[in-house]
CSV table of N, CA and C in Angstrom, one decimal:
chain,number,residue,atom,x,y,z
A,1073,MET,N,0.9,-1.2,0.1
A,1073,MET,CA,-0.1,-0.2,0.1
A,1073,MET,C,0.8,1.3,-0.1
A,1074,LYS,N,2.1,1.3,0.7
A,1074,LYS,CA,2.8,2.3,0.8
A,1074,LYS,C,3.4,2.6,-0.4
A,1075,LYS,N,3.7,1.5,-1.0
A,1075,LYS,CA,4.6,1.6,-2.5
A,1075,LYS,C,3.6,2.3,-3.4
A,1076,ILE,N,2.4,1.9,-3.5
A,1076,ILE,CA,1.4,2.5,-4.4
A,1076,ILE,C,1.3,3.9,-4.1
A,1077,ILE,N,1.0,4.2,-2.8
A,1077,ILE,CA,1.0,5.8,-2.6
A,1077,ILE,C,2.2,6.6,-2.9
A,1078,LEU,N,3.5,6.2,-2.6
A,1078,LEU,CA,4.5,6.7,-2.7
A,1078,LEU,C,5.0,6.6,-4.4
A,1079,GLY,N,4.4,5.7,-5.2
A,1079,GLY,CA,4.4,5.8,-6.6
A,1079,GLY,C,3.6,7.1,-7.2
A,1080,VAL,N,2.1,7.0,-6.6
A,1080,VAL,CA,1.3,8.2,-7.3
A,1080,VAL,C,1.8,9.6,-6.9
A,1081,LEU,N,2.7,9.4,-5.5
A,1081,LEU,CA,3.0,11.1,-5.2
A,1081,LEU,C,4.1,11.0,-6.1
A,1082,PHE,N,5.0,10.3,-6.5
A,1082,PHE,CA,6.1,10.6,-7.4
A,1082,PHE,C,5.8,11.0,-8.7
A,1083,VAL,N,4.7,10.3,-9.1
A,1083,VAL,CA,4.1,10.6,-10.6
A,1083,VAL,C,3.5,11.9,-10.6
A,1084,THR,N,2.7,12.3,-9.6
A,1084,THR,CA,2.1,13.6,-9.3
A,1084,THR,C,3.2,14.6,-9.4
A,1085,LEU,N,4.2,14.4,-8.5
A,1085,LEU,CA,5.3,15.8,-8.6
A,1085,LEU,C,5.9,15.6,-9.9
A,1086,PHE,N,6.3,14.6,-10.3
A,1086,PHE,CA,6.8,14.7,-11.9
A,1086,PHE,C,6.1,15.3,-12.9
A,1087,LEU,N,4.8,15.2,-13.0
A,1087,LEU,CA,4.0,15.6,-13.9
A,1087,LEU,C,3.6,17.4,-13.7
A,1088,PHE,N,3.8,17.8,-12.3
A,1088,PHE,CA,3.7,19.1,-11.9
A,1088,PHE,C,4.9,20.0,-12.2
A,1089,THR,N,6.2,19.2,-12.1
A,1089,THR,CA,7.3,19.8,-12.4
A,1089,THR,C,7.4,20.0,-13.8
A,1090,GLY,N,7.3,18.9,-14.7
A,1090,GLY,CA,7.1,18.6,-16.1
A,1090,GLY,C,6.5,20.1,-16.6
A,1091,VAL,N,5.4,20.2,-16.0
A,1091,VAL,CA,4.4,21.6,-16.7
A,1091,VAL,C,5.2,22.7,-16.5
A,1092,ASN,N,5.8,23.0,-15.4
A,1092,ASN,CA,6.5,24.4,-15.1
A,1092,ASN,C,7.7,24.2,-15.9
A,1093,VAL,N,8.6,23.4,-16.2
A,1093,VAL,CA,9.5,23.6,-17.2
A,1093,VAL,C,9.1,23.7,-18.6
A,1094,LEU,N,7.9,22.8,-18.9
A,1094,LEU,CA,7.5,23.0,-20.5
A,1094,LEU,C,6.6,24.4,-20.8
A,1095,SER,N,6.5,25.1,-19.8
A,1095,SER,CA,5.4,26.1,-19.9
A,1095,SER,C,6.1,27.2,-20.8
A,1096,GLN,N,5.4,27.9,-21.6
A,1096,GLN,CA,5.8,29.0,-22.8
A,1096,GLN,C,6.1,30.5,-22.0
A,1097,ASP,N,7.1,30.9,-22.4
A,1097,ASP,CA,7.5,32.4,-22.1
A,1097,ASP,C,6.6,33.2,-22.9
A,1098,ILE,N,5.9,34.0,-22.2
A,1098,ILE,CA,5.1,35.0,-23.2
A,1098,ILE,C,5.7,36.4,-23.1
A,1099,PRO,N,6.3,36.8,-24.6
A,1099,PRO,CA,7.2,38.0,-24.4
A,1099,PRO,C,6.1,39.2,-24.0
A,1100,LYS,N,6.9,40.0,-23.6
A,1100,LYS,CA,6.2,41.4,-22.9
A,1100,LYS,C,6.7,42.4,-23.9
A,1101,TYR,N,5.8,43.4,-24.4
A,1101,TYR,CA,6.0,44.6,-25.3
A,1101,TYR,C,5.8,45.9,-24.6
A,1102,ASP,N,6.5,46.7,-25.0
A,1102,ASP,CA,6.2,48.1,-25.1
A,1102,ASP,C,5.7,48.7,-26.1
A,1103,TYR,N,4.7,49.4,-26.0
A,1103,TYR,CA,3.6,50.1,-27.3
A,1103,TYR,C,3.7,51.5,-27.2
A,1104,LEU,N,4.1,52.1,-28.5
A,1104,LEU,CA,4.0,53.5,-28.6
A,1104,LEU,C,3.4,53.8,-29.6
A,1105,GLU,N,2.3,54.9,-29.5
A,1105,GLU,CA,1.6,55.6,-30.5
A,1105,GLU,C,2.0,56.9,-30.8
A,1106,ILE,N,2.3,57.0,-32.3
A,1106,ILE,CA,2.7,58.3,-32.9
A,1106,ILE,C,1.4,58.7,-33.9
A,1107,ILE,N,1.4,60.2,-33.6
A,1107,ILE,CA,0.3,60.7,-34.5
A,1107,ILE,C,0.8,61.4,-35.6
A,1108,VAL,N,0.5,61.1,-36.7
A,1108,VAL,CA,1.0,62.0,-37.9
A,1108,VAL,C,-0.2,62.7,-38.6
A,1109,ILE,N,-0.1,64.1,-38.7
A,1109,ILE,CA,-1.3,65.0,-39.2
A,1109,ILE,C,-0.7,65.3,-40.6
A,1110,GLN,N,-1.4,64.7,-41.8
A,1110,GLN,CA,-1.1,65.1,-42.9
A,1110,GLN,C,-2.2,66.1,-43.7
A,1111,LYS,N,-1.6,66.8,-44.8
A,1111,LYS,CA,-2.6,67.9,-45.3
A,1111,LYS,C,-3.3,66.8,-46.3
A,1112,SER,N,-4.4,67.1,-46.3
A,1112,SER,CA,-5.8,66.3,-47.1
A,1112,SER,C,-5.4,66.3,-48.4
A,1113,ASN,N,-5.4,67.5,-48.9
A,1113,ASN,CA,-5.4,67.7,-50.4
A,1113,ASN,C,-3.8,68.0,-51.1
A,1114,ASN,N,-2.9,67.6,-50.2
A,1114,ASN,CA,-1.7,67.9,-50.7
A,1114,ASN,C,-0.8,66.7,-50.8
A,1115,SER,N,-1.3,65.8,-51.4
A,1115,SER,CA,-0.8,64.5,-51.6
A,1115,SER,C,-0.1,63.6,-50.3
A,1116,GLY,N,-0.8,64.0,-49.2
A,1116,GLY,CA,-0.1,63.1,-48.3
A,1116,GLY,C,0.9,63.7,-47.5
A,1117,LYS,N,1.5,64.8,-47.5
A,1117,LYS,CA,2.7,65.5,-47.2
A,1117,LYS,C,2.2,65.8,-45.7
A,1118,VAL,N,3.3,65.3,-45.0
A,1118,VAL,CA,3.3,65.5,-43.5
A,1118,VAL,C,3.1,66.9,-43.0
A,1119,LYS,N,2.5,67.5,-42.3
A,1119,LYS,CA,2.2,68.5,-41.7
A,1119,LYS,C,2.9,68.7,-40.2
A,1120,ARG,N,2.6,67.5,-39.7
A,1120,ARG,CA,3.1,67.7,-38.2
A,1120,ARG,C,3.1,66.3,-37.6
A,1121,ILE,N,4.3,66.2,-36.7
A,1121,ILE,CA,4.2,64.6,-36.2
A,1121,ILE,C,4.1,65.0,-34.6
A,1122,LYS,N,3.1,64.3,-34.0
A,1122,LYS,CA,2.8,64.6,-32.5
A,1122,LYS,C,2.9,63.3,-31.5
A,1123,VAL,N,3.9,63.3,-30.6
A,1123,VAL,CA,4.0,62.3,-29.9
A,1123,VAL,C,3.7,62.5,-28.2
A,1124,GLN,N,2.7,62.2,-27.6
A,1124,GLN,CA,2.5,62.4,-26.1
A,1124,GLN,C,3.5,61.6,-25.3
A,1125,GLU,N,3.7,62.4,-24.0
A,1125,GLU,CA,4.5,61.7,-23.0
A,1125,GLU,C,3.9,60.3,-22.8
A,1126,GLN,N,4.9,59.1,-23.1
A,1126,GLN,CA,4.1,57.9,-22.7
A,1126,GLN,C,5.3,56.8,-22.0
A,1127,LYS,N,4.8,56.1,-21.3
A,1127,LYS,CA,5.6,55.5,-20.5
A,1127,LYS,C,6.5,54.5,-20.9
A,1128,SER,N,6.0,54.1,-22.0
A,1128,SER,CA,7.0,53.1,-22.8
A,1128,SER,C,8.4,53.9,-23.5
A,1129,LEU,N,8.4,55.2,-23.3
A,1129,LEU,CA,9.8,56.0,-23.8
A,1129,LEU,C,10.7,56.2,-23.0
A,1130,GLU,N,10.2,55.9,-21.8
A,1130,GLU,CA,11.0,56.2,-20.6
A,1130,GLU,C,12.5,55.1,-20.7
A,1131,GLY,N,13.7,55.5,-20.5
A,1131,GLY,CA,15.0,54.8,-20.6
A,1131,GLY,C,15.3,54.4,-22.1
A,1132,LYS,N,14.6,54.6,-23.2
A,1132,LYS,CA,14.7,54.3,-24.5
A,1132,LYS,C,15.8,55.4,-25.2
A,1133,VAL,N,16.3,55.0,-26.2
A,1133,VAL,CA,17.1,55.5,-27.3
A,1133,VAL,C,16.6,56.6,-27.8
A,1134,ILE,N,15.2,56.5,-28.3
A,1134,ILE,CA,14.3,57.4,-29.2
A,1134,ILE,C,14.1,58.6,-28.1
A,1135,THR,N,13.7,59.7,-28.7
A,1135,THR,CA,12.9,60.9,-27.8
A,1135,THR,C,12.1,61.3,-28.5
A,1136,ILE,N,11.0,62.1,-27.9
A,1136,ILE,CA,10.0,62.8,-28.5
A,1136,ILE,C,10.3,63.8,-29.6
A,1137,LYS,N,11.4,64.6,-29.2
A,1137,LYS,CA,11.8,65.6,-30.1
A,1137,LYS,C,12.4,65.3,-31.1
A,1138,GLU,N,13.3,64.0,-31.2
A,1138,GLU,CA,13.9,63.3,-32.6
A,1138,GLU,C,12.6,62.9,-33.5
A,1139,ILE,N,11.5,62.5,-32.7
A,1139,ILE,CA,10.4,61.8,-33.6
A,1139,ILE,C,9.7,63.0,-34.2
A,1140,GLU,N,9.3,64.1,-33.4
A,1140,GLU,CA,8.7,65.1,-34.0
A,1140,GLU,C,9.6,66.3,-35.0
A,1141,ASP,N,10.6,65.9,-35.3
A,1141,ASP,CA,11.4,66.8,-36.2
A,1141,ASP,C,11.2,65.8,-37.4
A,1142,ILE,N,10.8,64.6,-37.6
A,1142,ILE,CA,10.9,64.2,-39.0
A,1142,ILE,C,9.8,64.6,-39.7
A,1143,LYS,N,10.3,64.9,-40.9
A,1143,LYS,CA,9.4,65.6,-42.0
A,1143,LYS,C,8.5,64.3,-43.0
A,1144,GLU,N,8.8,63.2,-42.8
A,1144,GLU,CA,8.2,62.1,-44.0
A,1144,GLU,C,7.7,61.0,-43.0
A,1145,THR,N,6.7,60.3,-43.7
A,1145,THR,CA,6.3,59.0,-43.1
A,1145,THR,C,7.3,58.1,-43.3
A,1146,SER,N,8.1,58.1,-44.1
A,1146,SER,CA,8.9,57.0,-44.4
A,1146,SER,C,10.1,57.1,-43.9
A,1147,SER,N,10.4,58.3,-43.5
A,1147,SER,CA,11.7,58.8,-42.5
A,1147,SER,C,11.5,58.1,-41.1
A,1148,LEU,N,10.0,58.4,-40.9
A,1148,LEU,CA,9.5,58.1,-39.5
A,1148,LEU,C,9.8,56.4,-39.4
A,1149,LEU,N,9.2,55.7,-40.5
A,1149,LEU,CA,9.2,54.3,-40.3
A,1149,LEU,C,10.6,54.0,-40.4
A,1150,ASN,N,11.5,54.3,-41.2
A,1150,ASN,CA,13.0,54.1,-41.0
A,1150,ASN,C,13.6,54.3,-39.7
A,1151,TYR,N,13.4,55.4,-39.2
A,1151,TYR,CA,13.9,55.8,-37.9
A,1151,TYR,C,13.4,54.8,-37.0
A,1152,MET,N,12.1,54.4,-36.7
A,1152,MET,CA,11.6,53.6,-36.0
A,1152,MET,C,12.3,51.9,-36.1
A,1153,ASN,N,12.2,51.8,-37.5
A,1153,ASN,CA,12.9,50.4,-37.5
A,1153,ASN,C,14.4,50.2,-37.3
A,1154,ALA,N,15.1,51.3,-37.4
A,1154,ALA,CA,16.7,51.4,-37.1
A,1154,ALA,C,16.6,51.6,-35.5
A,1155,ALA,N,15.7,51.7,-34.7
A,1155,ALA,CA,15.6,51.7,-33.1
A,1155,ALA,C,15.1,50.4,-32.6
A,1156,ASN,N,14.9,49.3,-33.6
A,1156,ASN,CA,14.0,48.3,-33.4
A,1156,ASN,C,12.7,48.4,-32.9
A,1157,TRP,N,12.0,49.1,-33.3
A,1157,TRP,CA,10.5,49.2,-32.8
A,1157,TRP,C,9.9,48.6,-33.9
A,1158,GLU,N,9.0,47.8,-33.9
A,1158,GLU,CA,8.3,47.0,-35.0
A,1158,GLU,C,7.0,47.9,-35.3
A,1159,PHE,N,6.8,47.9,-36.6
A,1159,PHE,CA,5.2,48.6,-36.9
A,1159,PHE,C,4.3,47.5,-36.8
A,1160,LEU,N,3.0,48.1,-36.0
A,1160,LEU,CA,2.2,47.2,-35.6
A,1160,LEU,C,0.7,47.5,-36.4
A,1161,ASP,N,0.4,48.8,-36.6
A,1161,ASP,CA,-0.8,49.0,-36.9
A,1161,ASP,C,-1.0,50.4,-37.4
A,1162,ARG,N,-1.9,51.0,-38.1
A,1162,ARG,CA,-2.0,52.5,-38.6
A,1162,ARG,C,-3.6,52.7,-38.9
A,1163,LYS,N,-4.1,53.6,-38.3
A,1163,LYS,CA,-5.3,53.9,-38.6
A,1163,LYS,C,-5.6,55.4,-38.6
A,1164,ALA,N,-6.5,55.7,-39.9
A,1164,ALA,CA,-6.7,57.1,-40.4
A,1164,ALA,C,-7.9,57.6,-39.8
A,1165,ILE,N,-8.0,58.8,-39.3
A,1165,ILE,CA,-9.4,59.6,-39.3
A,1165,ILE,C,-9.1,60.8,-40.1
A,1166,SER,N,-10.3,60.9,-40.8
A,1166,SER,CA,-10.4,62.1,-42.1
A,1166,SER,C,-11.6,62.5,-42.2
A,1167,GLU,N,-11.9,63.8,-42.5
A,1167,GLU,CA,-13.2,64.4,-43.0
A,1167,GLU,C,-12.7,65.4,-44.2
A,1168,GLU,N,-13.6,65.8,-44.8
A,1168,GLU,CA,-13.4,66.4,-45.9
A,1168,GLU,C,-12.7,68.0,-45.6
A,1169,ASN,N,-11.9,68.2,-46.3
A,1169,ASN,CA,-11.4,69.5,-46.3
A,1169,ASN,C,-10.5,69.8,-44.7
A,1170,ASP,N,-10.3,68.6,-44.0
A,1170,ASP,CA,-9.5,68.9,-42.9
A,1170,ASP,C,-8.4,68.0,-42.6
A,1171,PRO,N,-7.4,68.4,-41.9
A,1171,PRO,CA,-6.4,67.5,-41.8
A,1171,PRO,C,-6.6,65.9,-41.5
A,1172,VAL,N,-5.7,65.1,-42.2
A,1172,VAL,CA,-5.8,63.6,-42.0
A,1172,VAL,C,-4.9,63.4,-40.7
A,1173,TRP,N,-5.7,62.6,-39.6
A,1173,TRP,CA,-5.0,62.5,-38.6
A,1173,TRP,C,-4.6,60.8,-38.6
A,1174,MET,N,-3.3,60.2,-38.4
A,1174,MET,CA,-3.0,59.1,-38.7
A,1174,MET,C,-2.5,58.4,-37.4
A,1175,SER,N,-3.0,57.5,-37.0
A,1175,SER,CA,-2.1,56.9,-35.8
A,1175,SER,C,-1.3,55.6,-35.7
A,1176,TYR,N,0.0,55.9,-35.6
A,1176,TYR,CA,0.7,54.8,-36.1
A,1176,TYR,C,1.1,54.0,-34.6
A,1177,ILE,N,1.2,52.8,-34.7
A,1177,ILE,CA,1.2,51.9,-33.5
A,1177,ILE,C,2.6,51.0,-33.7
A,1178,PHE,N,3.3,51.3,-32.8
A,1178,PHE,CA,4.7,50.5,-33.0
A,1178,PHE,C,4.8,49.6,-31.5
A,1179,ARG,N,5.5,48.6,-31.6
A,1179,ARG,CA,5.9,47.7,-30.5
A,1179,ARG,C,7.5,47.3,-30.4
A,1180,LYS,N,8.1,47.1,-29.1
A,1180,LYS,CA,9.2,46.8,-29.0
A,1180,LYS,C,9.1,45.7,-28.0
A,1181,LYS,N,10.2,44.8,-27.7
A,1181,LYS,CA,10.1,43.9,-26.6
A,1181,LYS,C,11.1,44.5,-25.6
A,1182,LYS,N,10.5,44.1,-24.4
A,1182,LYS,CA,10.9,44.6,-23.4
A,1182,LYS,C,12.2,44.0,-22.7
């Protein structure tokens, strides 16, 4: 009887320790939102880039001032790619004769 209880205990202990060892590590990301304001009738030229103070910028190489000095969306994407930020999504809000507001979302592994 003791051998059976001991065997069940060892098998249970082995299974639970195996689950901890085989569990998958979930990567954590920092997310950054950059607002690009473009002229609606001028073939998409950037009017202004706006970045709000965000927690994901703390301790990073890139700064708000450097991002807001960029004049083209292609340069923005190249700059963020060089800093190892992955482009994730873009959403646009536009109305007739108003500037186009585009939200660019980037992520970086912590």
